[in-house]
Coordinates of C-alpha atoms and ligand atoms in Angstrom, one line a residue:
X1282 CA 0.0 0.0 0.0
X1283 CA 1.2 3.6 -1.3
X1284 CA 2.0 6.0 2.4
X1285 CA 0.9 9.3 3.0
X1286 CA 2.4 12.0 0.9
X1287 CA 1.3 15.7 1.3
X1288 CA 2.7 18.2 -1.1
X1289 CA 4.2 21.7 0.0
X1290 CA 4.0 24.2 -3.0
X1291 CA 6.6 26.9 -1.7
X1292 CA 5.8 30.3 -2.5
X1293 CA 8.8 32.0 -0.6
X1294 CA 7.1 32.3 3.0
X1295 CA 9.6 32.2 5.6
X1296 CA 7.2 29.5 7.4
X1297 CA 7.1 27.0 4.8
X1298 CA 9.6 24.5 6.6
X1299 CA 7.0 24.8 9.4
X1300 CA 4.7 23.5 8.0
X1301 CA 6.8 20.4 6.4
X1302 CA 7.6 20.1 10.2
X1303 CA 4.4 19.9 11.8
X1304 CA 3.5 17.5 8.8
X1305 CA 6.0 15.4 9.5
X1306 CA 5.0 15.5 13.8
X1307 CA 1.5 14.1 12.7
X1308 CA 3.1 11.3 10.8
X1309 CA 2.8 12.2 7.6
X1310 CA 5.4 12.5 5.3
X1311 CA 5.7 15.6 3.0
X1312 CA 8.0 16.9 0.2
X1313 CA 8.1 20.5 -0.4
X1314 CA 8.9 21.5 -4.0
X1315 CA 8.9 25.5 -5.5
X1316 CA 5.5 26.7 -6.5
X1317 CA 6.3 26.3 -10.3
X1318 CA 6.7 22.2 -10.8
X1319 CA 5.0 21.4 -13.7
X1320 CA 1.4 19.5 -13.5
X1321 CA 3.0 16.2 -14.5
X1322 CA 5.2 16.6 -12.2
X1323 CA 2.7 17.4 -9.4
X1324 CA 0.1 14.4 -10.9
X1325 CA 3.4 11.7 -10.5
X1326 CA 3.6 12.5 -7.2
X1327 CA 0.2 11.3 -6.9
X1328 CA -0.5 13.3 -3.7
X1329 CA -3.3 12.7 -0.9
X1330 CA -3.2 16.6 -0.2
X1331 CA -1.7 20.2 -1.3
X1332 CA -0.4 22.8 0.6
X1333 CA 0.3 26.0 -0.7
X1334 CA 2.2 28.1 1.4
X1335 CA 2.7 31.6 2.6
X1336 CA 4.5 34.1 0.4
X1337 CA 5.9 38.2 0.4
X1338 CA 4.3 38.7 -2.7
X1339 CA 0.7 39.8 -3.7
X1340 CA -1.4 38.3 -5.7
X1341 CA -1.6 41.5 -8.1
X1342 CA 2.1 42.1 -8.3
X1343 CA 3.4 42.2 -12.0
X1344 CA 6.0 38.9 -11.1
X1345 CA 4.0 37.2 -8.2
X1346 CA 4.7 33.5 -8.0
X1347 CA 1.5 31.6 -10.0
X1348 CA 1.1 27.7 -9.6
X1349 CA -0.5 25.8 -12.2
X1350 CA -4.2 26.3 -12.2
X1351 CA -4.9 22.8 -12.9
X1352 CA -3.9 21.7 -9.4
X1353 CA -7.8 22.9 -8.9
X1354 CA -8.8 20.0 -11.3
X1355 CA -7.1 17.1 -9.2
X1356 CA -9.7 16.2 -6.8
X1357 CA -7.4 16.6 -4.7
X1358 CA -7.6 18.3 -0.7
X1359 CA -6.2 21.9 -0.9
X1360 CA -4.7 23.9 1.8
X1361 CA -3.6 27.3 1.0
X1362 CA -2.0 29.4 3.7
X1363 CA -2.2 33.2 3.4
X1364 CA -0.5 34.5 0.0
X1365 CA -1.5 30.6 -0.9
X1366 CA -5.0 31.3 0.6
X1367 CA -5.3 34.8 -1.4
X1368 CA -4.2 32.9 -4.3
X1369 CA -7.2 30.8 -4.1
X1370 CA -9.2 33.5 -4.0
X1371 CA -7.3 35.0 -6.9
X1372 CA -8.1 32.0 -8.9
X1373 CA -11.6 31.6 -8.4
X1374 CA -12.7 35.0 -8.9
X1375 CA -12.9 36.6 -5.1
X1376 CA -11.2 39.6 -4.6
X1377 CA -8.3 40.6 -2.9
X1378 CA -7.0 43.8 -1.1
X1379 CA -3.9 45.4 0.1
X1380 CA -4.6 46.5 3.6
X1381 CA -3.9 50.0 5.0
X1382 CA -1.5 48.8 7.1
X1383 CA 0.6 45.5 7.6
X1384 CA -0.9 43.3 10.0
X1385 CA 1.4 41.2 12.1
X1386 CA 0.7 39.7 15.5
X1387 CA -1.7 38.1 17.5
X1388 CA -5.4 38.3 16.5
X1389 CA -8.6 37.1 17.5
X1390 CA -10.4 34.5 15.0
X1391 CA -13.4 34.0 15.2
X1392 CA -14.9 30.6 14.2
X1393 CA -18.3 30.5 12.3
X1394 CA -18.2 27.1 10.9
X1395 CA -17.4 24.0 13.4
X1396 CA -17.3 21.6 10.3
X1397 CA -14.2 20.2 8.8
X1398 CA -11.1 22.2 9.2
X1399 CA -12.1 23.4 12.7
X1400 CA -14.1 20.5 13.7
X1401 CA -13.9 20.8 17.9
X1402 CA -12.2 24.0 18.5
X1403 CA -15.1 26.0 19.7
X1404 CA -15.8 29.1 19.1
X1405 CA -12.8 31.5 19.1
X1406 CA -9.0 31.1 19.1
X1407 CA -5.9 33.4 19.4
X1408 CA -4.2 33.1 15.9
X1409 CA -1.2 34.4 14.1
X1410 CA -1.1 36.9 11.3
X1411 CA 1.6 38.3 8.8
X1412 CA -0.2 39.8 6.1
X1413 CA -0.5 43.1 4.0
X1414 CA -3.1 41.8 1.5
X1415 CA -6.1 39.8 2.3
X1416 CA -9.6 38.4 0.8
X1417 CA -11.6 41.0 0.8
X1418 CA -14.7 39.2 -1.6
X1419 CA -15.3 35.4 -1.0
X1420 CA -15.3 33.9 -4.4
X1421 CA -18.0 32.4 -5.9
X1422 CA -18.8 28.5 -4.2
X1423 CA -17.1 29.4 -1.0
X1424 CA -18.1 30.3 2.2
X1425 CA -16.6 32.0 4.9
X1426 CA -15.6 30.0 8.1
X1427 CA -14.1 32.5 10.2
X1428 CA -13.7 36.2 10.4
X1429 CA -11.4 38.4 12.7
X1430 CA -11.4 42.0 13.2
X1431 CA -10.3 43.1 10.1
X1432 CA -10.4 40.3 8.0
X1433 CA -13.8 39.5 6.5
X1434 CA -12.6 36.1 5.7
X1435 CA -10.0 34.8 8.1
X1436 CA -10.6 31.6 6.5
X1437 CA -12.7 30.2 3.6
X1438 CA -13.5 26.7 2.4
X1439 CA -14.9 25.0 -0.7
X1440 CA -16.8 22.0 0.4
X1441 CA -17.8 20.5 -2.6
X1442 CA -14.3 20.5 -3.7
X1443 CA -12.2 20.1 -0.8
X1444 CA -10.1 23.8 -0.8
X1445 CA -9.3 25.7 2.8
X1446 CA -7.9 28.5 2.5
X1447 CA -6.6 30.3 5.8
X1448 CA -5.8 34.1 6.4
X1449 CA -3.3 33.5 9.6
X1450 CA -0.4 31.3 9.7
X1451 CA -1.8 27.4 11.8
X1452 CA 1.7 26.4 11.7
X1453 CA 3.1 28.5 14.1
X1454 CA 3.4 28.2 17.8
X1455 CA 2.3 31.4 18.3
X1456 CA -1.8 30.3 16.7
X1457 CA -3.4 28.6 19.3
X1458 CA -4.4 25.1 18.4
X1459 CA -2.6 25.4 15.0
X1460 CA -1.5 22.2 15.0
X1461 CA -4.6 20.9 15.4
X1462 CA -6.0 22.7 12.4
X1463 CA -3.5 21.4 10.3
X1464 CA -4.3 17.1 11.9
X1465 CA -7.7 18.2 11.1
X1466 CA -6.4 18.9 7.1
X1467 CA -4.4 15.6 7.3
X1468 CA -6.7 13.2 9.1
X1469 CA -10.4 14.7 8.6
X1470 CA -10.1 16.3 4.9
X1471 CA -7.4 14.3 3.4
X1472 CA -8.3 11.3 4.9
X1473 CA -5.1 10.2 6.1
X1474 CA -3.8 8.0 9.0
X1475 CA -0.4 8.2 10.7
X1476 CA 1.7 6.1 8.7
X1477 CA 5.5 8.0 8.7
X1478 CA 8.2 8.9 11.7
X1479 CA 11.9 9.4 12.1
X1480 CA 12.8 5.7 11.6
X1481 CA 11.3 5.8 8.1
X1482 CA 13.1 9.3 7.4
X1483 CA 16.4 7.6 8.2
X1484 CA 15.7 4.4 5.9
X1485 CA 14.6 6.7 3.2
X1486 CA 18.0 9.2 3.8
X1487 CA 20.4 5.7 4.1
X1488 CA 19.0 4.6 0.7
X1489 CA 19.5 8.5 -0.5
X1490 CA 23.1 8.9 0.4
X1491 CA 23.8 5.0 -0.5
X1492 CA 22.3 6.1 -4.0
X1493 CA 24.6 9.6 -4.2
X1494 CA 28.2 8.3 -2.8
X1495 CA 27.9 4.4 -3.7
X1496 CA 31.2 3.4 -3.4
X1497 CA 32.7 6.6 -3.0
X1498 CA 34.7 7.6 0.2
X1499 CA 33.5 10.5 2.7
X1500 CA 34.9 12.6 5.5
X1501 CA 32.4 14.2 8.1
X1502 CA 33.1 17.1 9.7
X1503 CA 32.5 15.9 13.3
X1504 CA 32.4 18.4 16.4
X1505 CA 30.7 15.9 18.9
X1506 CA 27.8 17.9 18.9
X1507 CA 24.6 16.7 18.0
X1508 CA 23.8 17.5 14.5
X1509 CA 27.4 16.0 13.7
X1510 CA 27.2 13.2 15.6
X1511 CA 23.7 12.3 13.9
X1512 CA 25.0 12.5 10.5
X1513 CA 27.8 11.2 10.8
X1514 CA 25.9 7.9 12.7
X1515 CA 23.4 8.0 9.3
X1516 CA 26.0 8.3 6.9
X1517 CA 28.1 5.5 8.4
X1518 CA 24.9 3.2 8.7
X1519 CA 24.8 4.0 4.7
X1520 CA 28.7 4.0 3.5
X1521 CA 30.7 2.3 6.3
X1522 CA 34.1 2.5 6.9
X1523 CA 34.3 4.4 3.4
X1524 CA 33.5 7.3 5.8
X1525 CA 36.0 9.2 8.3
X1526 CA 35.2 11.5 11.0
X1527 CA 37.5 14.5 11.1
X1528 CA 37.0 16.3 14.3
X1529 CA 39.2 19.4 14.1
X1530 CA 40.2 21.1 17.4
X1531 CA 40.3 24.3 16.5
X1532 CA 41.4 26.1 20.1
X1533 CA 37.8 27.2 20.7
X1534 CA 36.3 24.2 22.5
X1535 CA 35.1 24.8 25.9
X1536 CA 37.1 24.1 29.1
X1537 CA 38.4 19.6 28.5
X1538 CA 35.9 19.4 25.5
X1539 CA 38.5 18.3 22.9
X1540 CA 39.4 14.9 24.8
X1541 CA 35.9 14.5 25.6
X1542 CA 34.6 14.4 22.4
X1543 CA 37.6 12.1 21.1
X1544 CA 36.7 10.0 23.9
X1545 CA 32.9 9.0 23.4
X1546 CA 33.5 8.7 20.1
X1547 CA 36.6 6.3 20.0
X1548 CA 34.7 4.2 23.1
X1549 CA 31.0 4.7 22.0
X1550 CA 31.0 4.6 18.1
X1551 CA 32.6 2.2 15.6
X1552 CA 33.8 4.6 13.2
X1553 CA 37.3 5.8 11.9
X1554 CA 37.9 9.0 13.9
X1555 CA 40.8 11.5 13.2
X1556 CA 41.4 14.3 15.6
X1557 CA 42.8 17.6 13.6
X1558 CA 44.6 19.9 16.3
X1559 CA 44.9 23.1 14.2
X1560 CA 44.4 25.4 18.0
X1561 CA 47.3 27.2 16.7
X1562 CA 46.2 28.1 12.6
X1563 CA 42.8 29.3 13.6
X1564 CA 44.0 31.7 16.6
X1565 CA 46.2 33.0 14.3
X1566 CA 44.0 34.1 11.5
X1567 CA 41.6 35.4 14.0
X1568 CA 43.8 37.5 15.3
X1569 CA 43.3 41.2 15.9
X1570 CA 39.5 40.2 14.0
X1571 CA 36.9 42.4 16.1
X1572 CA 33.8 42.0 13.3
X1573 CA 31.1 38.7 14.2
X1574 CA 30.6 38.0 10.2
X1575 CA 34.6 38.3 9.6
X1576 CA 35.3 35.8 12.5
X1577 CA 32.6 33.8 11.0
X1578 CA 33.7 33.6 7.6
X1579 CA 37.3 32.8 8.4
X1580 CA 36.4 30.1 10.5
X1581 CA 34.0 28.7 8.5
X1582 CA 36.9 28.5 5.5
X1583 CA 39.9 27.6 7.8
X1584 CA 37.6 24.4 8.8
X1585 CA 37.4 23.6 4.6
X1586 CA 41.0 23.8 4.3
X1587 CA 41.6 21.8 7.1
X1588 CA 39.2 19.1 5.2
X1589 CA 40.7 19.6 2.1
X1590 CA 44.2 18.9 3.3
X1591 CA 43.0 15.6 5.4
X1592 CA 41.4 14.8 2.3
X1593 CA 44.5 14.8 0.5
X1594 CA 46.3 12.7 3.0
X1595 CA 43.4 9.8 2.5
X1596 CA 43.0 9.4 -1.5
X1597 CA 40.2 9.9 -3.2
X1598 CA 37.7 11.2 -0.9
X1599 CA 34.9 13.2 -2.9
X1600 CA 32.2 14.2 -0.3
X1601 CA 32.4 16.1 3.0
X1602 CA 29.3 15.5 5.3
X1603 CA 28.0 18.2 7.0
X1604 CA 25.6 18.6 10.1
X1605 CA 23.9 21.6 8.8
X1606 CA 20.4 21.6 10.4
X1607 CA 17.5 24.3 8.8
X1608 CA 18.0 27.0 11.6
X1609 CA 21.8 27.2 10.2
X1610 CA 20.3 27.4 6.4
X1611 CA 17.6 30.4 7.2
X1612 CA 19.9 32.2 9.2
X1613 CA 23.0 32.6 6.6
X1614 CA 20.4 34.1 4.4
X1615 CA 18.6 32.2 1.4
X1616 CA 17.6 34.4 -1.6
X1617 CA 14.5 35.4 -0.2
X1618 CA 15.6 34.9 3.3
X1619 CA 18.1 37.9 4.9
X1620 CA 21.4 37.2 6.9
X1621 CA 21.0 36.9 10.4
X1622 CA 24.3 35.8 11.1
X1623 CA 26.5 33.4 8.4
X1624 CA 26.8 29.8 9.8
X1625 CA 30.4 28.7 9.9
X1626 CA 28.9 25.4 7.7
X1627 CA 26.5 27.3 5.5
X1628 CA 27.2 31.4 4.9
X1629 CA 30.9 30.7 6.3
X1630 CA 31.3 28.6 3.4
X1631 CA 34.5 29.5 0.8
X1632 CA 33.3 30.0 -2.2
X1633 CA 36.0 27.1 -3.4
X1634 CA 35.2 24.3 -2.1
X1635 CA 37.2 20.9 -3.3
X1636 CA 34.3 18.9 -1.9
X1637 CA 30.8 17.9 -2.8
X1638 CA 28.8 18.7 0.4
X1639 CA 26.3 16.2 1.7
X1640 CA 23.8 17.5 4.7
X1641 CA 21.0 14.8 5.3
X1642 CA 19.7 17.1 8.0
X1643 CA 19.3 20.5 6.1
X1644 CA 15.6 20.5 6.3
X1645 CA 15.7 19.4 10.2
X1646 CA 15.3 21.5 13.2
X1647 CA 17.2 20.6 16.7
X1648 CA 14.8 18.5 18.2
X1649 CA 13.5 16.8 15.2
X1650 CA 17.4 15.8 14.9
X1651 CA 17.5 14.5 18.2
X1652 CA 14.3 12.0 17.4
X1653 CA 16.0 11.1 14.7
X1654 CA 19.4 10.1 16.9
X1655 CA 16.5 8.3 19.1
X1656 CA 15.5 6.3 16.1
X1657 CA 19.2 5.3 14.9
X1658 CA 20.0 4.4 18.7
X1659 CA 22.4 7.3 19.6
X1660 CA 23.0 7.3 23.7
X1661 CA 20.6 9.9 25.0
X1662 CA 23.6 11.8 26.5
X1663 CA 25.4 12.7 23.2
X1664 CA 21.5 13.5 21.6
X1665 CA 20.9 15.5 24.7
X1666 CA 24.3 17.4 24.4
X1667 CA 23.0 21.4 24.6
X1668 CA 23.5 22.8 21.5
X1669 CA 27.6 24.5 20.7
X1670 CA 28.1 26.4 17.5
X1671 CA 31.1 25.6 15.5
X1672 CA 33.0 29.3 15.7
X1673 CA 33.0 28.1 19.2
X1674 CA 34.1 30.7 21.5
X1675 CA 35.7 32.6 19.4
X1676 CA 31.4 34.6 19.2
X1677 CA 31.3 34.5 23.1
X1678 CA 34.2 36.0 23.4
X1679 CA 33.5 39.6 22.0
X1680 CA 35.8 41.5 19.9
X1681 CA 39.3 40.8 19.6
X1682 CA 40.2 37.1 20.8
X1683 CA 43.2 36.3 23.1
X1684 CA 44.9 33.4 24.7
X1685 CA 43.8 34.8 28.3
X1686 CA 40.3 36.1 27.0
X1687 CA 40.1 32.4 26.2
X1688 CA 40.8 30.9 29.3
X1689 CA 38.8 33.4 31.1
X1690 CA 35.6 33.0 29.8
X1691 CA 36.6 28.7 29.6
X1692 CA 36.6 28.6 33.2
X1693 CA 34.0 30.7 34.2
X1694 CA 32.1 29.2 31.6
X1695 CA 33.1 25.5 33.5
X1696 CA 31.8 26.6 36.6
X1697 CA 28.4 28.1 35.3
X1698 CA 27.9 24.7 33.7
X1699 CA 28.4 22.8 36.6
X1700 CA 26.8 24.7 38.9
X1701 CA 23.6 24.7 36.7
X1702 CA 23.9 20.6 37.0
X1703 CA 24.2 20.4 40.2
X1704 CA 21.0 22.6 40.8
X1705 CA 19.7 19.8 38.7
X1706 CA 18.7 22.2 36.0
X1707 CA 20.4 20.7 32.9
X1708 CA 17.7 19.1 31.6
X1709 CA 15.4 21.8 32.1
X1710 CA 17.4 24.5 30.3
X1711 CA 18.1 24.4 26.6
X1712 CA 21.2 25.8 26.4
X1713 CA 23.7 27.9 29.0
X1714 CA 26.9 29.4 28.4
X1715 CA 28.9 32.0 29.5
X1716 CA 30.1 35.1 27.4
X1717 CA 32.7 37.5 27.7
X1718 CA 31.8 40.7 26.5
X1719 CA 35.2 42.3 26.2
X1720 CA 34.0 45.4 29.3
X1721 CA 36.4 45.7 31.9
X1722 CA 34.8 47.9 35.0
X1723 CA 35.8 49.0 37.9
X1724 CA 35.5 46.7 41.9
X1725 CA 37.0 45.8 45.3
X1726 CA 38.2 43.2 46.0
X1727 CA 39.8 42.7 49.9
X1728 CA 41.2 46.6 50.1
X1729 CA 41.6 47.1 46.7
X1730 CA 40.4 48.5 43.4
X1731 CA 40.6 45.9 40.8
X1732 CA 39.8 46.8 36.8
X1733 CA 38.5 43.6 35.3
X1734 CA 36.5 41.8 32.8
X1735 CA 32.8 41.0 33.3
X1736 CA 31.5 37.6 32.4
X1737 CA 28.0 37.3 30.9
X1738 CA 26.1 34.8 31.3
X1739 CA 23.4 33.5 29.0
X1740 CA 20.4 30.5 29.7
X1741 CA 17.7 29.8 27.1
X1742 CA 15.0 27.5 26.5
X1743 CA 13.8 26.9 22.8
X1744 CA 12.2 23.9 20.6
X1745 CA 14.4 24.9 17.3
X1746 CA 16.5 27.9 18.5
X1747 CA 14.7 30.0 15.8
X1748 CA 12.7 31.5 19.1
X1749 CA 14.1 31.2 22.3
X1750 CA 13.0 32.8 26.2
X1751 CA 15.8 33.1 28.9
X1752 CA 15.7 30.8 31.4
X1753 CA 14.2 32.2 35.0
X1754 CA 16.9 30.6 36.9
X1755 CA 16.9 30.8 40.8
X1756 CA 18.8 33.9 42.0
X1757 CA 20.2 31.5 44.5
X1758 CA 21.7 29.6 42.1
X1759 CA 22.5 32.7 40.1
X1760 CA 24.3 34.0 43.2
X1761 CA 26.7 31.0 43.6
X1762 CA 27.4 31.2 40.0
X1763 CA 28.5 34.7 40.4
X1764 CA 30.5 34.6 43.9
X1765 CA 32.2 31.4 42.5
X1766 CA 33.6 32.8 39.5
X1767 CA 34.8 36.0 40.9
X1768 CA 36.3 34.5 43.7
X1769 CA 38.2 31.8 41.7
X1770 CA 39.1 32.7 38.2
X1771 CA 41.8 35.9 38.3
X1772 CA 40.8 38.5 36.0
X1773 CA 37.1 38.8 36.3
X1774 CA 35.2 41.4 38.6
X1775 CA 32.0 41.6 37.4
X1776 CA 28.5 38.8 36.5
X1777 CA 25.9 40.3 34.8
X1778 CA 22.4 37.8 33.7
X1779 CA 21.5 38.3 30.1
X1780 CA 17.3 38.3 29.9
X1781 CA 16.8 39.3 26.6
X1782 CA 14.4 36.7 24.2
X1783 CA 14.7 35.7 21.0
X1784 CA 14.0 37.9 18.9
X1785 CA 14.5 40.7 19.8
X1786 CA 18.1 39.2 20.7
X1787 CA 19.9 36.4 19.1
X1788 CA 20.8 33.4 21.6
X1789 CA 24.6 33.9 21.1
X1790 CA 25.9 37.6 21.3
X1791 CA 27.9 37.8 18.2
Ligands
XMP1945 P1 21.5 32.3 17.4 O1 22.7 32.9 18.0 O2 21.5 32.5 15.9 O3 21.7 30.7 17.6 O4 20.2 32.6 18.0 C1 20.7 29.7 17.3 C2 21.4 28.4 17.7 O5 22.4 28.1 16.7 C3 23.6 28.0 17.3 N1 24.6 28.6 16.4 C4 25.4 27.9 15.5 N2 25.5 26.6 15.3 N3 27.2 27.1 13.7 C5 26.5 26.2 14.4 O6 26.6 25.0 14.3 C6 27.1 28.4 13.8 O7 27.8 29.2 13.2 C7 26.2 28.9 14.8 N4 25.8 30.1 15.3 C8 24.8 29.9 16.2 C9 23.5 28.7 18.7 O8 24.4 28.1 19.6 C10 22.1 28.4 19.0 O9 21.9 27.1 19.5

């Protein structure tokens, strides 16, 4: 029997991995493909269901992104998501309007039909807008389901032929019962039953990367974080010992990591593992480098040499795996995304690269990664690992790096971590660190004025890291964190407790 298979037409919206993602949580699997694939194309696919997603554009605008009309034709369910819900309307003959101003936020929706796509969720719901246009005139065979404020129709359906279309955004956390809206899509409209996980996306992604390197040899750019350590477990369940681990220690590891990392992966895992320790070549490039993006980008390239030269010394090794995971993608900037900040393994690329790049997990987020460690039996405590970014310390320590700005912020950043484990908060928090945020300021310490640095320090919880809160952790643990660094690590004078969110703030500081 054929599985589930849902269809994402992207139109550009910065949500449409979202959606894929809350597809794939209610066990469904789902491709998304660009909103021009031809109608063969779409009609091989032979799809239970159709998404279209959100856009920037507007439905009037002179080079607005069009789908084939004849997806209307299929008899097949269709979802369209704002821009893909105005686009509906655009089709069949409703009208739609720019809006005097943009609307973005939290609304109130109001429900006016309980049947089909909001079967049991009463009456009224918080939900999640990002719109400038909207449907101003219902077309002709639809009826409105739900208003809001100032959207006549919030959302829309065609009964007789199966076609929702939705003014707010389901797939976000922020829309109350989103999630549900979009199991009621799957299950109620489409028909569908749960019939996909993470197991079956690793099969599929070990017959995938069989099919690409075949007999070919591989090196995987290992850190011993998670995202590595999953692909580089899924690419040696596909190729074997025709892939090597290269774990590069590049001097910005946190306080014993280096050996840690070797360890657990020489004890745990079955794979050939070289340790790179190039502390020395990566300082120096960086030094005197004050700018985030220019740290970035050098890292990012000194870590492709590094490969390229290991790749020499083994013969004939074509592919370098990489643990990029979607977060990294969207934030180095896509064409119709903007730089947040370049990724050392995406945006910190070289534009020369004497590899062809593999990254099974470039349409994952973080915890989707770790289900999918779950599923290829990965220890819990290397899945569970909190999240470290390859530039490593050289973005917590601000401005210009040093040799003793290095060991500062490594053991205060030590003692931050363990303290937060033995309040038995480590599994609670998503990720913790310390930063050093290159301000010396003025204290006392015993009779004396000291002139020191201050140490940062920095707790988040998140699902993806796209979003994040800070962490409200007890000020008496907050207060041993503080008295123990300053009283044991020469050179600092100062803690402060960083409680900025994401967004406004990013979760690292540079
Ligand atoms: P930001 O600072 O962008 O971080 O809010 C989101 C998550 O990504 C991690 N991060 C990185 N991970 N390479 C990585 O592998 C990078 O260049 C990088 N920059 C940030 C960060 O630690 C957080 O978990």
């Amino acid at each position: 029997m054929k599985n589930s298979y849902i269809l994402i037409m992207d139109f550009g919206g910065q949500y449409s991995q979202l959606i894929a993602r809350r597809v794939r949580e209610l066990g469904i699997f789902c491709e998304i493909l660009p909103f021009d694939i031809s109608i063969d194309r779409i009609k091989s696919k032979n799809s239970d269901g159709i998404i279209l997603s959100g856009g920037s554009s507007s439905v009037y605008g002179d080079n607005s992104p069009k789908c084939d009309k004849r997806i209307f034709d299929l008899d097949i369910p269709i979802l369209g998501i704002c821009y893909g819900g105005q686009l509906i309307a655009n089709y069949f003959d409703g009208k739609v309007m720019r809006a005097q101003e943009r609307e973005y936020g939290k609304s109130r929706l109001n429900i006016v039909d309980n049947d089909g796509i909001f079967e049991g969720l009463g009456d009224e719901l918080n939900c999640w807008m990002s719109h400038t246009d909207f449907i101003s005139e219902l077309p002709e065979g639809f009826d409105v389901i739900a208003k809001t404020e100032s959207c006549p129709v919030a959302a829309m359906k065609n009964k007789r032929k199966n076609i929702y279309a939705l003014q707010f955004h389901p797939e976000v956390n922020h829309t109350e019962r989103g999630k549900d809206i979009i199991e009621k899509f799957l299950y109620k409209i489409c028909k569908l039953t749960r019939d996909w996980n993470m197991g079956d996306f690793a099969e599929e992604e070990i017959k995938r990367i069989r099919e690409k390197i075949g007999k070919g040899k591989a090196i995987c750019a290992l850190s011993g974080g998670v995202d590595s350590s999953v692909a580089a477990v899924l690419v040696h369940r596909a190729i074997g010992k025709n892939l090597t681990c290269i774990f590069v220690d590049h001097g910005l590891l946190r306080k014993d990591e280096g050996d840690q990392v070797e360890r657990i992966f020489k004890e745990r895992f079955d794979m050939n593992l070289i340790r790179v320790n190039a502390q020395k070549r990566f300082l120096s490039k960086l030094e005197g480098i004050t700018d985030p993006e220019r740290k970035r980008k050098i890292i990012g390239e000194e870590f492709i040499r590094v490969f390229e030269e290991e790749k020499k010394k083994l013969d004939s090794v074509d592919y370098l795996v990489q643990g990029t995971i979607y977060p990294d993608v969207i934030e180095s900037g896509t064409d119709k995304a903007s730089v947040i900040k370049s990724h050392h393994n995406v945006g910190g690329l070289p534009e020369d690269v004497d590899f062809e790049i593999v990254e099974p997990l470039r349409e994952l987020f973080k915890d989707e990664v770790r289900e999918l460690g779950r599923s290829l039996n990965i220890p819990e405590d290397v899945l569970m690992r909190q999240p470290f970014p390859g530039p490593g310390l050289a973005i917590r320590v601000l401005g210009n790096i040093t040799e003793e700005k290095l060991y500062i912020l490594r053991e205060a950043d030590y003692i931050f971590r363990n303290e937060i484990k033995n309040a038995g908060l480590d599994e609670e928090i998503w990720q913790y660190f310390a930063v050093l945020p290159n301000i010396k300021s003025v204290g006392v310490m015993g009779d004396g004025r000291t002139y020191a640095h201050t140490i940062a320090l920095r707790a988040v919880n998140s699902s993806d890291g796209m979003t994040s809160d800070w962490s409200k952790i007890p000020y008496e643990v907050l207060e041993k964190v503080s008295n123990k660094i300053v009283n044991t690590v020469d050179g600092v004078n100062r803690i402060v407790y960083d409680i900025t969110s994401k967004p406004p703030s990013t979760i690292e500081w540079e």
